[in-house]
Amino acid sequence: MIADKSPNYISKEEYLSYEEDSSIKHEYSDGEVYAMAGASDAHVTIAGNLFALLRNHVRGTGCRVYMADMKAYVEASNSYYYPDVFVTCDARDRELTNYKKYPCLIVEVLSPKTEAFDRGDKFSDYQQLETLVEYVLISQNRKRLDCFRRNSEGIWTLQFYYPGSEIHLETVDFRTSLEALYEDVT
């Protein structure tokens, strides 16, 4: 026997239609919809700094960088998320206008309320994206970046970056200092 869907269940088609006209963003996870809260100054500044650096780095390569307002669709878990920053270099994503399915790099800036989800269930969903090679978590409370990288055997490894470290995002061969990401963050 299969249990009935929650009375609050909506289809992904209903979600996408509703989300087009909504004044606030919602994430979608297999029929459940979650409103997104606003972000702090530190959160927005860190994401903006990384977006600007990555955008300049990938210019002319065929890769595209998105931030905050573009959804990433994880078909295997029937989920739509709004990563803080992500990169796709896959030509198939050029055909999709309201979401992307083939990111190679996803970045989330952690907040106290979302950190457990970003490290847990959301990361578990993201791991089902065959094109995803790096998943980056950036703390907004202290200077620290965690980079999860899928190796050639499909195993996820973790590399920590602290102040004074040079960050290397291998998917797009991008290098920067941790301090550059935290510029203007107080």
CSV table of C-alpha atoms in Angstrom, one decimal:
chain,number,residue,atom,x,y,z
A,1,MET,CA,0.0,0.0,0.0
A,2,ILE,CA,1.3,3.5,-0.9
A,3,ALA,CA,0.5,6.3,1.5
A,4,ASP,CA,-1.4,9.3,0.1
A,5,LYS,CA,0.5,12.5,-0.6
A,6,SER,CA,0.3,15.2,2.1
A,7,PRO,CA,-2.8,17.4,1.8
A,8,ASN,CA,-0.3,20.3,1.2
A,9,TYR,CA,1.2,18.5,-1.8
A,10,ILE,CA,1.5,20.4,-5.0
A,11,SER,CA,2.9,19.2,-8.3
A,12,LYS,CA,6.1,20.6,-9.7
A,13,GLU,CA,4.1,22.1,-12.5
A,14,GLU,CA,1.9,23.9,-10.0
A,15,TYR,CA,5.0,25.1,-8.1
A,16,LEU,CA,6.7,26.4,-11.2
A,17,SER,CA,3.6,28.3,-12.3
A,18,TYR,CA,3.1,29.8,-8.9
A,19,GLU,CA,6.7,30.7,-8.5
A,20,GLU,CA,6.8,32.7,-11.7
A,21,ASP,CA,4.4,35.3,-10.2
A,22,SER,CA,5.4,35.0,-6.6
A,23,SER,CA,6.9,38.1,-4.9
A,24,ILE,CA,8.9,35.8,-2.6
A,25,LYS,CA,11.0,32.8,-3.5
A,26,HIS,CA,10.1,29.3,-2.4
A,27,GLU,CA,12.1,26.1,-2.6
A,28,TYR,CA,10.3,22.8,-3.6
A,29,SER,CA,11.0,19.4,-2.3
A,30,ASP,CA,8.9,16.5,-3.7
A,31,GLY,CA,5.6,18.3,-3.3
A,32,GLU,CA,6.4,20.4,-0.3
A,33,VAL,CA,7.0,24.2,-0.7
A,34,TYR,CA,9.2,26.2,1.7
A,35,ALA,CA,9.3,30.0,1.7
A,36,MET,CA,12.8,31.5,1.8
A,37,ALA,CA,13.8,34.1,4.3
A,38,GLY,CA,15.8,37.2,3.6
A,39,ALA,CA,19.5,37.1,3.9
A,40,SER,CA,21.9,39.1,6.1
A,41,ASP,CA,24.3,41.7,4.9
A,42,ALA,CA,27.2,39.3,5.4
A,43,HIS,CA,25.4,36.6,3.5
A,44,VAL,CA,24.6,38.8,0.5
A,45,THR,CA,28.1,40.4,0.5
A,46,ILE,CA,30.0,37.0,0.5
A,47,ALA,CA,27.7,35.6,-2.3
A,48,GLY,CA,28.1,38.8,-4.3
A,49,ASN,CA,31.8,38.9,-4.0
A,50,LEU,CA,32.1,35.3,-5.2
A,51,PHE,CA,29.6,35.9,-8.0
A,52,ALA,CA,31.6,38.9,-9.3
A,53,LEU,CA,34.9,37.0,-9.1
A,54,LEU,CA,33.6,33.9,-10.8
A,55,ARG,CA,31.7,35.9,-13.5
A,56,ASN,CA,34.9,37.6,-14.5
A,57,HIS,CA,36.8,34.4,-14.5
A,58,VAL,CA,34.5,32.4,-16.7
A,59,ARG,CA,33.7,35.1,-19.2
A,60,GLY,CA,34.1,33.8,-22.7
A,61,THR,CA,34.4,30.1,-21.7
A,62,GLY,CA,30.8,29.1,-22.3
A,63,CYS,CA,30.2,28.6,-18.6
A,64,ARG,CA,27.5,30.7,-16.9
A,65,VAL,CA,27.4,31.9,-13.3
A,66,TYR,CA,24.1,32.4,-11.5
A,67,MET,CA,23.2,33.8,-8.2
A,68,ALA,CA,20.2,33.6,-5.8
A,69,ASP,CA,17.3,34.0,-8.3
A,70,MET,CA,18.0,31.0,-10.6
A,71,LYS,CA,16.7,27.6,-9.5
A,72,ALA,CA,18.7,24.4,-9.7
A,73,TYR,CA,16.5,21.4,-10.4
A,74,VAL,CA,17.4,18.0,-9.0
A,75,GLU,CA,15.3,15.6,-11.0
A,76,ALA,CA,16.2,12.5,-9.0
A,77,SER,CA,14.8,14.0,-5.8
A,78,ASN,CA,12.1,16.2,-7.5
A,79,SER,CA,13.5,19.3,-5.9
A,80,TYR,CA,14.1,22.9,-6.9
A,81,TYR,CA,16.6,24.9,-4.9
A,82,TYR,CA,17.9,28.5,-5.1
A,83,PRO,CA,21.7,28.1,-4.6
A,84,ASP,CA,23.5,31.3,-3.5
A,85,VAL,CA,25.9,30.9,-6.4
A,86,PHE,CA,26.3,28.2,-9.0
A,87,VAL,CA,28.1,27.5,-12.3
A,88,THR,CA,27.0,25.5,-15.3
A,89,CYS,CA,29.2,24.8,-18.3
A,90,ASP,CA,26.7,22.3,-19.9
A,91,ALA,CA,25.2,23.4,-23.2
A,92,ARG,CA,21.9,21.7,-22.3
A,93,ASP,CA,21.3,24.4,-19.6
A,94,ARG,CA,21.3,27.1,-22.3
A,95,GLU,CA,17.9,25.7,-23.4
A,96,LEU,CA,16.3,26.1,-19.9
A,97,THR,CA,15.1,29.6,-19.0
A,98,ASN,CA,13.7,29.3,-15.4
A,99,TYR,CA,15.9,26.7,-13.9
A,100,LYS,CA,19.2,24.7,-14.6
A,101,LYS,CA,19.7,21.0,-14.4
A,102,TYR,CA,23.4,20.5,-15.0
A,103,PRO,CA,25.6,22.6,-12.6
A,104,CYS,CA,29.2,21.6,-12.0
A,105,LEU,CA,29.7,23.9,-9.0
A,106,ILE,CA,27.1,24.9,-6.3
A,107,VAL,CA,27.9,27.3,-3.5
A,108,GLU,CA,25.8,27.9,-0.4
A,109,VAL,CA,26.5,30.7,2.2
A,110,LEU,CA,25.6,29.2,5.5
A,111,SER,CA,23.3,30.8,8.0
A,112,PRO,CA,22.5,29.5,11.5
A,113,LYS,CA,19.0,28.5,10.4
A,114,THR,CA,20.0,26.7,7.2
A,115,GLU,CA,23.4,25.2,7.9
A,116,ALA,CA,22.1,21.8,9.0
A,117,PHE,CA,19.9,21.5,5.9
A,118,ASP,CA,22.6,22.7,3.6
A,119,ARG,CA,25.1,20.2,5.0
A,120,GLY,CA,22.5,17.4,5.2
A,121,ASP,CA,19.4,16.8,3.1
A,122,LYS,CA,20.2,19.5,0.5
A,123,PHE,CA,23.7,18.2,-0.1
A,124,SER,CA,22.3,14.6,-0.3
A,125,ASP,CA,19.9,15.9,-3.0
A,126,TYR,CA,22.7,17.8,-4.8
A,127,GLN,CA,24.9,14.6,-4.9
A,128,GLN,CA,22.4,13.1,-7.3
A,129,LEU,CA,23.3,15.7,-9.9
A,130,GLU,CA,25.6,13.7,-12.2
A,131,THR,CA,27.3,16.9,-13.4
A,132,LEU,CA,28.0,18.3,-10.0
A,133,VAL,CA,31.7,18.1,-9.1
A,134,GLU,CA,32.1,20.7,-6.3
A,135,TYR,CA,29.8,21.7,-3.5
A,136,VAL,CA,31.0,24.7,-1.5
A,137,LEU,CA,29.8,25.9,1.9
A,138,ILE,CA,30.9,29.3,3.1
A,139,SER,CA,30.4,30.4,6.7
A,140,GLN,CA,29.1,33.9,7.2
A,141,ASN,CA,30.1,33.9,10.9
A,142,ARG,CA,33.8,33.1,10.6
A,143,LYS,CA,36.3,33.0,7.7
A,144,ARG,CA,36.0,29.4,6.6
A,145,LEU,CA,35.1,27.6,3.4
A,146,ASP,CA,34.4,23.9,3.0
A,147,CYS,CA,34.7,22.4,-0.4
A,148,PHE,CA,33.3,19.0,-1.1
A,149,ARG,CA,34.7,17.5,-4.3
A,150,ARG,CA,33.6,14.4,-6.2
A,151,ASN,CA,36.7,12.4,-7.2
A,152,SER,CA,37.1,10.2,-10.2
A,153,GLU,CA,35.7,7.2,-8.3
A,154,GLY,CA,32.6,9.2,-7.4
A,155,ILE,CA,33.5,9.6,-3.8
A,156,TRP,CA,33.1,13.0,-2.1
A,157,THR,CA,36.1,14.4,-0.3
A,158,LEU,CA,36.3,17.5,1.9
A,159,GLN,CA,38.9,20.2,1.8
A,160,PHE,CA,38.8,23.1,4.4
A,161,TYR,CA,40.1,26.6,3.6
A,162,TYR,CA,41.0,29.0,6.4
A,163,PRO,CA,42.4,32.6,6.4
A,164,GLY,CA,45.6,32.8,4.4
A,165,SER,CA,44.6,29.9,2.2
A,166,GLU,CA,44.4,30.1,-1.5
A,167,ILE,CA,41.1,28.6,-2.6
A,168,HIS,CA,41.1,26.5,-5.7
A,169,LEU,CA,37.8,25.5,-7.3
A,170,GLU,CA,38.9,22.8,-9.8
A,171,THR,CA,35.7,22.6,-11.9
A,172,VAL,CA,36.4,26.1,-13.4
A,173,ASP,CA,40.1,26.3,-12.4
A,174,PHE,CA,39.4,29.4,-10.3
A,175,ARG,CA,41.8,30.6,-7.6
A,176,THR,CA,41.3,33.4,-5.0
A,177,SER,CA,42.0,34.2,-1.4
A,178,LEU,CA,39.5,33.6,1.3
A,179,GLU,CA,40.0,37.2,2.2
A,180,ALA,CA,38.6,38.3,-1.2
A,181,LEU,CA,35.3,36.5,-0.5
A,182,TYR,CA,35.0,38.3,2.8
A,183,GLU,CA,35.8,41.8,1.5
A,184,ASP,CA,33.5,44.4,3.1
A,185,VAL,CA,32.1,41.9,5.6
A,186,THR,CA,32.1,43.2,9.1
